[in-house]
PDB file of C-alpha atoms in Angstrom:
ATOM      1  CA  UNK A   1      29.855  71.711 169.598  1.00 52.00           C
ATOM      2  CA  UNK A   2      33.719  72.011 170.344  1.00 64.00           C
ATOM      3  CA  UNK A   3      34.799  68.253 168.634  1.00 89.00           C
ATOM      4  CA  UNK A   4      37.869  67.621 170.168  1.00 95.00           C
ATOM      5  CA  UNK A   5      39.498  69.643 172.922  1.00 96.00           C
ATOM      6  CA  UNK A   6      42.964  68.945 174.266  1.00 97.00           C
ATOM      7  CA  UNK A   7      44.327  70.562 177.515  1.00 97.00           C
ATOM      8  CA  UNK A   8      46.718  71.808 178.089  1.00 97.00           C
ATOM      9  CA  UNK A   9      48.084  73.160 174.475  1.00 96.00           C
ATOM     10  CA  UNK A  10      51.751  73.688 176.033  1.00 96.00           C
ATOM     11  CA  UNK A  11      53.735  72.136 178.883  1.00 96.00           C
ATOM     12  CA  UNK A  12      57.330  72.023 179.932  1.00 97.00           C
ATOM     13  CA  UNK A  13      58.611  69.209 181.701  1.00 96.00           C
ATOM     14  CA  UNK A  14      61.622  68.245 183.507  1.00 97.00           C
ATOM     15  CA  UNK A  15      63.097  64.860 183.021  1.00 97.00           C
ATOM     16  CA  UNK A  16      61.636  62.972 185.714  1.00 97.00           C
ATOM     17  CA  UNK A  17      58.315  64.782 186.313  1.00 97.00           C
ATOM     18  CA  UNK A  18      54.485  63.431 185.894  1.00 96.00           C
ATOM     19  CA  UNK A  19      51.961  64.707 183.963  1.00 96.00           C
ATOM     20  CA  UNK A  20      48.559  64.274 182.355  1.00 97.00           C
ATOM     21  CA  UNK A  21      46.955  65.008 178.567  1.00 97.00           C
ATOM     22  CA  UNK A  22      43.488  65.415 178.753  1.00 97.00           C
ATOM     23  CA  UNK A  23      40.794  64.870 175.937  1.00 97.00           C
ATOM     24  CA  UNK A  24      37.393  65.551 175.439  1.00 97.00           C
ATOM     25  CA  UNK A  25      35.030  64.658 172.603  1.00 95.00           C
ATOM     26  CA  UNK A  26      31.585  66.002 172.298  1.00 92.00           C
ATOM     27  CA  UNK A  27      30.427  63.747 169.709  1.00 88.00           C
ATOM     28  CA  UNK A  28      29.194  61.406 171.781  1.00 89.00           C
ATOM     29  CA  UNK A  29      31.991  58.864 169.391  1.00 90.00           C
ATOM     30  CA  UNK A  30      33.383  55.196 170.757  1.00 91.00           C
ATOM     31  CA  UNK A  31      36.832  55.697 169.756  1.00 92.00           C
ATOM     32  CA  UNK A  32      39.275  58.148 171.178  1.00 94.00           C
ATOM     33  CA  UNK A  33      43.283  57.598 170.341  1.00 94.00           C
ATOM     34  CA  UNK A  34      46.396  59.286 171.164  1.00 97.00           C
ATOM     35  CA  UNK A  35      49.369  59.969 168.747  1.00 96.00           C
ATOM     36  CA  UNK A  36      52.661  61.554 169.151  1.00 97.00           C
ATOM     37  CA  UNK A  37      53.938  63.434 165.975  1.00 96.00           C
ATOM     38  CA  UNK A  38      57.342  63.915 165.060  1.00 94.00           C
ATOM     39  CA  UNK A  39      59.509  65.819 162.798  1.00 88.00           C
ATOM     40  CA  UNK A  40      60.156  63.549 159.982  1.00 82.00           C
ATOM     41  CA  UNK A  41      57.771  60.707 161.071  1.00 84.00           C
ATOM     42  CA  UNK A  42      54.089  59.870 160.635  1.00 84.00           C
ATOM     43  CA  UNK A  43      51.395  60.316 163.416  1.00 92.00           C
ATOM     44  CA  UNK A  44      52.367  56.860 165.779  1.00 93.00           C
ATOM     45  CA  UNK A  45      49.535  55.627 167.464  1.00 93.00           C
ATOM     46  CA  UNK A  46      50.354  55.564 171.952  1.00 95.00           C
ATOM     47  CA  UNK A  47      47.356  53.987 172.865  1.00 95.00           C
ATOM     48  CA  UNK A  48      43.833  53.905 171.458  1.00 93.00           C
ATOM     49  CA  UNK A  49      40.390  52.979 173.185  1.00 93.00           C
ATOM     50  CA  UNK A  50      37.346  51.259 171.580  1.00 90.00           C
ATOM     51  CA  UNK A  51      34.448  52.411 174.379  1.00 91.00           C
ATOM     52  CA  UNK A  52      34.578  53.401 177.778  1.00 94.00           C
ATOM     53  CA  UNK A  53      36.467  51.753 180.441  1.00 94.00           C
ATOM     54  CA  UNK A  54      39.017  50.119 177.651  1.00 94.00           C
ATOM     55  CA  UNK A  55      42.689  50.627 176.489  1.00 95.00           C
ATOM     56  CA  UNK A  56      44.438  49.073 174.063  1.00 93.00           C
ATOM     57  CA  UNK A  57      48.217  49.482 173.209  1.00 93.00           C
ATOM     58  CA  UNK A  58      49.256  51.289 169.706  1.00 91.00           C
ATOM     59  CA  UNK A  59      52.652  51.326 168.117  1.00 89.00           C
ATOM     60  CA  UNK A  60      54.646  53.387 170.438  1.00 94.00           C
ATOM     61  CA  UNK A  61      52.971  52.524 174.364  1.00 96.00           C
ATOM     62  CA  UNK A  62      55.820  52.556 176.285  1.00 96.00           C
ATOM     63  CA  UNK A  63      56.128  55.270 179.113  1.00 96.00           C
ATOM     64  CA  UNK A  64      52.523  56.068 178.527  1.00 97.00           C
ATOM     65  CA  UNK A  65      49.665  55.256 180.312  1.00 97.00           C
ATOM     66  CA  UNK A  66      45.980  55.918 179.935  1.00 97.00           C
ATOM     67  CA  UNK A  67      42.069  55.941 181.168  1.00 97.00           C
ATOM     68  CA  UNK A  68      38.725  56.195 179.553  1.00 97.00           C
ATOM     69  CA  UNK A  69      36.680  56.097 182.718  1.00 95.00           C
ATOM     70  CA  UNK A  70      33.916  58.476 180.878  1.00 95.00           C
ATOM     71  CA  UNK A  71      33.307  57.980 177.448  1.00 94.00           C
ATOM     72  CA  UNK A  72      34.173  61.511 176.511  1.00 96.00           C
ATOM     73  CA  UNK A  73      37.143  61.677 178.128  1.00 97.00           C
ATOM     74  CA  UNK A  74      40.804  60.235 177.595  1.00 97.00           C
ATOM     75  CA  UNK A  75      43.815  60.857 179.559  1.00 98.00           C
ATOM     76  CA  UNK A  76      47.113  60.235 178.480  1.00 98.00           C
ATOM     77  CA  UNK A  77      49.653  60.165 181.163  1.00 97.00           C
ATOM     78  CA  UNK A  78      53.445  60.017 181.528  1.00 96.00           C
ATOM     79  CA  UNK A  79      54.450  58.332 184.577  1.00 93.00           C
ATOM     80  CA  UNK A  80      58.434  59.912 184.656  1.00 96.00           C
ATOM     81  CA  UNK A  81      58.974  62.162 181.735  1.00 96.00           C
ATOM     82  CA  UNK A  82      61.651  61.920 179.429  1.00 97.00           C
ATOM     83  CA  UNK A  83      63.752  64.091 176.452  1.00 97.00           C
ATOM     84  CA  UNK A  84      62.646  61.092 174.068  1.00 96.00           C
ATOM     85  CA  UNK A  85      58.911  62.228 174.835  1.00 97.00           C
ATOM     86  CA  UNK A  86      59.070  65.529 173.650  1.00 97.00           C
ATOM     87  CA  UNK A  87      56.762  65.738 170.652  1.00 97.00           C
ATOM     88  CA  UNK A  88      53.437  67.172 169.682  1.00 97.00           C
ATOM     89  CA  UNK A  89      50.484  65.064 170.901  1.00 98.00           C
ATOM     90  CA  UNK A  90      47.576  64.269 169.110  1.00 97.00           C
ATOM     91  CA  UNK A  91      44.325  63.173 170.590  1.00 97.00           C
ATOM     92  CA  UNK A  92      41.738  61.725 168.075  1.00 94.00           C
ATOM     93  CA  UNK A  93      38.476  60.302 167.731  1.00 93.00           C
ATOM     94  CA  UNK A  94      35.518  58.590 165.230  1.00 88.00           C
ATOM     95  CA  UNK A  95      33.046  55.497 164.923  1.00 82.00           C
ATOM     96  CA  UNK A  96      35.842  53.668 164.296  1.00 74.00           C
ATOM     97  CA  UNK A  97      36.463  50.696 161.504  1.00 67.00           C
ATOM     98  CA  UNK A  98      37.178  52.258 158.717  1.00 65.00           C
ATOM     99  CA  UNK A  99      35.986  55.453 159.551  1.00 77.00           C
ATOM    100  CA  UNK A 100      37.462  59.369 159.648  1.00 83.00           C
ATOM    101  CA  UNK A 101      39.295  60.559 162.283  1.00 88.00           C
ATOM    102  CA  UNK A 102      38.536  63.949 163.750  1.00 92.00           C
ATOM    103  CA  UNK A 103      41.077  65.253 165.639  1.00 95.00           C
ATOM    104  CA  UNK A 104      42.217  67.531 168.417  1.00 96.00           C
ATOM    105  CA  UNK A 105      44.513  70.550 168.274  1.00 96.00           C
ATOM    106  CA  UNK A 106      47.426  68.904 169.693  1.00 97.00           C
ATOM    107  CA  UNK A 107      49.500  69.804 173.110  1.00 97.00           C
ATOM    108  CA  UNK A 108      53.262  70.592 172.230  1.00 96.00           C
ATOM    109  CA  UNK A 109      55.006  69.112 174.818  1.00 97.00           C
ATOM    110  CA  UNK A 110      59.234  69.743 175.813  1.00 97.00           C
ATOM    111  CA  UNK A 111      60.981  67.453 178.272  1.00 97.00           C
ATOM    112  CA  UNK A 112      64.220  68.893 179.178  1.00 96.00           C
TER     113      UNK A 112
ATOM    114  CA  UNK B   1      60.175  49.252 153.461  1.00 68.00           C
ATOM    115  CA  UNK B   2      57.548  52.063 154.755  1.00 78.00           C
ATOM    116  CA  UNK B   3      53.789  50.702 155.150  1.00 87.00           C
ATOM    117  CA  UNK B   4      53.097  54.379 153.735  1.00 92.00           C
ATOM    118  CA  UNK B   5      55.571  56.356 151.586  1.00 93.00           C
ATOM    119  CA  UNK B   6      54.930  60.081 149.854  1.00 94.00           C
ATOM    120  CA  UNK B   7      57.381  62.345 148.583  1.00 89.00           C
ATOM    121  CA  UNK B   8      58.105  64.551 151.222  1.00 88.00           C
ATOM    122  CA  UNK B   9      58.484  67.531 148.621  1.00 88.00           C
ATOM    123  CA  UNK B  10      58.662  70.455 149.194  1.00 92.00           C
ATOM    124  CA  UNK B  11      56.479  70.714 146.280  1.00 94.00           C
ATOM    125  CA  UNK B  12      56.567  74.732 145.087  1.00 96.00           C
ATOM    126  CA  UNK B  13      53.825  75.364 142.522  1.00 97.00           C
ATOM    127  CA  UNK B  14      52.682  78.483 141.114  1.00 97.00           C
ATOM    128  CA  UNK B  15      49.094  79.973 141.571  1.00 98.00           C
ATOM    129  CA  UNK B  16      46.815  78.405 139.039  1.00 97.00           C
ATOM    130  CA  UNK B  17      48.996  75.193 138.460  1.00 97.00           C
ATOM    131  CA  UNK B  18      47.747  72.100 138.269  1.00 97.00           C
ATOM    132  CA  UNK B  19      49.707  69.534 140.838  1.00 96.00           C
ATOM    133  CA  UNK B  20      49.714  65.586 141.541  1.00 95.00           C
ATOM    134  CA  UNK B  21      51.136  63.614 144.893  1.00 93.00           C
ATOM    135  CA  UNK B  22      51.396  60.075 145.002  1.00 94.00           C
ATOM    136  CA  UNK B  23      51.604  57.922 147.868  1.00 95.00           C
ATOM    137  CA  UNK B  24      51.910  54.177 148.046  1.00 96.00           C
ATOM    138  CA  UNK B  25      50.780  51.616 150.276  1.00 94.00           C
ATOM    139  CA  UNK B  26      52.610  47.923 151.599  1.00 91.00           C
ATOM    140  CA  UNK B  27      49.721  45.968 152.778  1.00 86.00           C
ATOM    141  CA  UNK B  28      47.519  44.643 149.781  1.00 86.00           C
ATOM    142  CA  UNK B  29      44.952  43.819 152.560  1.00 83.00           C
ATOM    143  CA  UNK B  30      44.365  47.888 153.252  1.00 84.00           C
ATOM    144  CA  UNK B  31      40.421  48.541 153.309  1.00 81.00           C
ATOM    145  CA  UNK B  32      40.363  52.184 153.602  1.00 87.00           C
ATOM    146  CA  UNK B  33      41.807  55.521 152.424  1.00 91.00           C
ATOM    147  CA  UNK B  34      42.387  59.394 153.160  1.00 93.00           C
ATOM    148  CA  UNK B  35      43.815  62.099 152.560  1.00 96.00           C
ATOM    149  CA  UNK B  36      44.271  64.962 155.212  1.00 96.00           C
ATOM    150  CA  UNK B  37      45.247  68.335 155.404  1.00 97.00           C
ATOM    151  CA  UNK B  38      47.941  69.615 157.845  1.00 96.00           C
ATOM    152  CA  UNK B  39      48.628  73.175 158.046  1.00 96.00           C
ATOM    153  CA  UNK B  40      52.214  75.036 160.206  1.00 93.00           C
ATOM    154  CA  UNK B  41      51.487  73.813 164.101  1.00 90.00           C
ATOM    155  CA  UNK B  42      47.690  72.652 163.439  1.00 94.00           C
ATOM    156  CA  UNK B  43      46.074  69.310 163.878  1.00 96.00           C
ATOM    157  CA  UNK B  44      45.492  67.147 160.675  1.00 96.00           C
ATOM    158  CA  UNK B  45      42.505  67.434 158.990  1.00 95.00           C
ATOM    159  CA  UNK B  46      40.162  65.744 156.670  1.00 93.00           C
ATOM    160  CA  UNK B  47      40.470  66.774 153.292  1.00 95.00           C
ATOM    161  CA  UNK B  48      38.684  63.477 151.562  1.00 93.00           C
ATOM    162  CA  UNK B  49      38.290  60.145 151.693  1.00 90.00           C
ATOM    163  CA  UNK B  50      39.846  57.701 149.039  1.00 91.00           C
ATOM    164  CA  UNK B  51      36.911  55.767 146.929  1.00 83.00           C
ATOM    165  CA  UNK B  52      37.728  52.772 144.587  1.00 84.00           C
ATOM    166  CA  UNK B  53      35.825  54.360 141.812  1.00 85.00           C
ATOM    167  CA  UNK B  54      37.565  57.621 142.270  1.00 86.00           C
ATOM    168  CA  UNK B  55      36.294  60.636 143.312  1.00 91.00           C
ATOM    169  CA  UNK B  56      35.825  64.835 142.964  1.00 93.00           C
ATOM    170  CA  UNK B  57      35.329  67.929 145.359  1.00 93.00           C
ATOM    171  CA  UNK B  58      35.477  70.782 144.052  1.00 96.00           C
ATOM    172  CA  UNK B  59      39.638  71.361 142.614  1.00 97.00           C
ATOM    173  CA  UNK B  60      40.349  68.071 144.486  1.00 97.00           C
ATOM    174  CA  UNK B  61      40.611  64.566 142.711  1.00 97.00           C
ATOM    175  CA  UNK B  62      41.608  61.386 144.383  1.00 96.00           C
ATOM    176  CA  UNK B  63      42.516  58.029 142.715  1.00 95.00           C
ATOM    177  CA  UNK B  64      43.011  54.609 144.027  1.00 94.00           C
ATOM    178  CA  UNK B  65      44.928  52.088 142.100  1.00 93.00           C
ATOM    179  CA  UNK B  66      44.817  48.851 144.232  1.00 92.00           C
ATOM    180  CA  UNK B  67      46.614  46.531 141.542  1.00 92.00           C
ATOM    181  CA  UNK B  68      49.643  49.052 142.047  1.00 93.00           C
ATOM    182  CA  UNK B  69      48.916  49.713 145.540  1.00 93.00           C
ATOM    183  CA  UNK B  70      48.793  53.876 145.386  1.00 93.00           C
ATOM    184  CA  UNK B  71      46.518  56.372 146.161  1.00 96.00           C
ATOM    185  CA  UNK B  72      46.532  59.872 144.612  1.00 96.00           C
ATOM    186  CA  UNK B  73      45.521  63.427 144.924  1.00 97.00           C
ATOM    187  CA  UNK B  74      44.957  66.055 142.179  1.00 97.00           C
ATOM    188  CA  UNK B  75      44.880  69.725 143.204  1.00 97.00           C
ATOM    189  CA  UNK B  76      43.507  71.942 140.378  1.00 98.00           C
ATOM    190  CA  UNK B  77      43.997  75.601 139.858  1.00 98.00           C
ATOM    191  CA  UNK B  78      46.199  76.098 142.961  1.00 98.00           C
ATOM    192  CA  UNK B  79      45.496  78.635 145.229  1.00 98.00           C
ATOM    193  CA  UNK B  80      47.960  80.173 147.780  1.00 97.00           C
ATOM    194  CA  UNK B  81      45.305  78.289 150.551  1.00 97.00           C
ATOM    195  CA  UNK B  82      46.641  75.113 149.870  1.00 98.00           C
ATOM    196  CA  UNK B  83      50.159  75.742 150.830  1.00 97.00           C
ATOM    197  CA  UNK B  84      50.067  72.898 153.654  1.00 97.00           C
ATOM    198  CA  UNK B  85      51.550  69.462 154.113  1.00 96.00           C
ATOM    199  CA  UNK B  86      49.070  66.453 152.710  1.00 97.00           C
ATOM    200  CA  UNK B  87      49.011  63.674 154.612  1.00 96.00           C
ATOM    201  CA  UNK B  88      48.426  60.201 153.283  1.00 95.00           C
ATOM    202  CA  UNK B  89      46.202  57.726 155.767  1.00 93.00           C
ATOM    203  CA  UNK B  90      45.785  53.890 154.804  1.00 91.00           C
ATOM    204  CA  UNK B  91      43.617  51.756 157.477  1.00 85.00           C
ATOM    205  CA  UNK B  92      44.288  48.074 157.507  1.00 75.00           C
ATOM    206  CA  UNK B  93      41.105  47.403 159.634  1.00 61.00           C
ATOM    207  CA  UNK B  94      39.943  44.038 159.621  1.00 57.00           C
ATOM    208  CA  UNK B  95      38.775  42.652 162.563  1.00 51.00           C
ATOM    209  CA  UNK B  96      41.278  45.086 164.427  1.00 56.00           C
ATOM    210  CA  UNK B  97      42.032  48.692 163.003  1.00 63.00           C
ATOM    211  CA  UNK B  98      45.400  50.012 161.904  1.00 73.00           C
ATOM    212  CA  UNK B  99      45.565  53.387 160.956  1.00 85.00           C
ATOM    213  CA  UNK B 100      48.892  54.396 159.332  1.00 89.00           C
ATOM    214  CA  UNK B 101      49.695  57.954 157.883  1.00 92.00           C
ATOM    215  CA  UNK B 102      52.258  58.600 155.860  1.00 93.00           C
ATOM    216  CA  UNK B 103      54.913  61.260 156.632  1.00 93.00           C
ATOM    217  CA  UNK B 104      53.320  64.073 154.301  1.00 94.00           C
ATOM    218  CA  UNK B 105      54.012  65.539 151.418  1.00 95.00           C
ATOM    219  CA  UNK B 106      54.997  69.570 151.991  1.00 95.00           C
ATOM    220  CA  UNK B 107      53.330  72.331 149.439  1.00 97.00           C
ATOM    221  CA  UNK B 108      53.738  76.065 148.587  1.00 97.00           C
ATOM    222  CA  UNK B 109      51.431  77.370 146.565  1.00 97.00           C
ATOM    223  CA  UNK B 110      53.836  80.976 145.304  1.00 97.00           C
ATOM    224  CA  UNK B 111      51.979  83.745 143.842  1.00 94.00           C
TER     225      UNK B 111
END
């Protein structure tokens, strides 16, 4: 029983370039989210999902995209990378409503 | 103002010493509350949940005060293993959820 693995747990990027977070939950949960952490500011919510096969935006979607075609998986992808996206990615996941929130080990990612 | 505010410390404590954060919240309509535990380059995680009638683990004591709109956390009898940063979580579910965490409060347990 892993919880919540993120891959990969470092990536460089050049301004301009694609890429793809991946996250896997094991605990069979609804919810799955996606945060970017940043020196001096909370944990912003990208995108979040309540079940397989839906998205929803958070606080910060913009140059993000994702998928929840499985319901233990959640990708978070950035479409053309840029230095304002460098940050430390959280993936996240629980039952939902007002419950916990388990999350992943994070994927520290530099756009240069 | 912030929807969730701490002191961002750093707090610096010696071993043994008894230490209190604070962390206040915007929205009277908040339903739920945590604290979590983040440690150098780790994911958050959860140290406790916030219960209106208060409650204990172990050296660990949270309060809410909804009339004020503040949640606290108690450490007792510091140990050098609770140098971290303690994140404050407030979730304004209700019919949609909202989970906003504060920007953490830094502390050093010295020996």
């Amino acid at each position: 029983n892993a919880g919540v693995t993120q891959t990969p747990k470092f990536r460089v990027l050049k301004t301009g370039q694609s890429m793809t977070l991946l996250c896997a939950q094991d605990m069979n949960h609804e919810y799955m989210y996606w945060y970017r952490q940043d020196p001096g500011m909370g944990l912003r919510l990208i995108h979040y999902s309540v079940g397989e096969g839906t998205t929803a935006k958070g606080e910060v979607p913009d140059g993000y995209n994702v998928s929840r075609l499985k319901k233990q998986n959640f990708l978070l992808g950035l479409e053309s990378a840029a230095p304002s996206q460098t940050s430390v990615y959280f993936c996240a996941e629980g039952q939902g409503g007002t419950d916990t929130q388990y999350f992943g080990p994070g994927t520290r990612l530099t756009v240069l | 103002r912030k929807e969730v505010e701490q002191d961002p410390g750093p707090f610096n404590v010696p071993e043994g010493a008894t230490v209190a954060f604070n962390c206040t919240y915007s929205n009277s309509a908040s339903q739920s509350f945590f604290w979590y535990r983040q440690d150098c380059r780790k994911e958050p995680k959860l140290l406790m949940s916030v219960y209106s009638s208060g409650n204990e683990d172990g050296r660990f004591t949270a309060q809410l005060n909804r009339a004020s709109q503040y949640i606290s956390l108690l450490i007792r009898d510091s140990k050098l293993s609770d140098s971290a940063t303690y994140l404050c979580v407030v979730n304004q579910a209700s019919g949609t959820y909202k989970y906003i965490f504060g920007t953490g409060t830094r502390l050093k347990v010295l020996a």
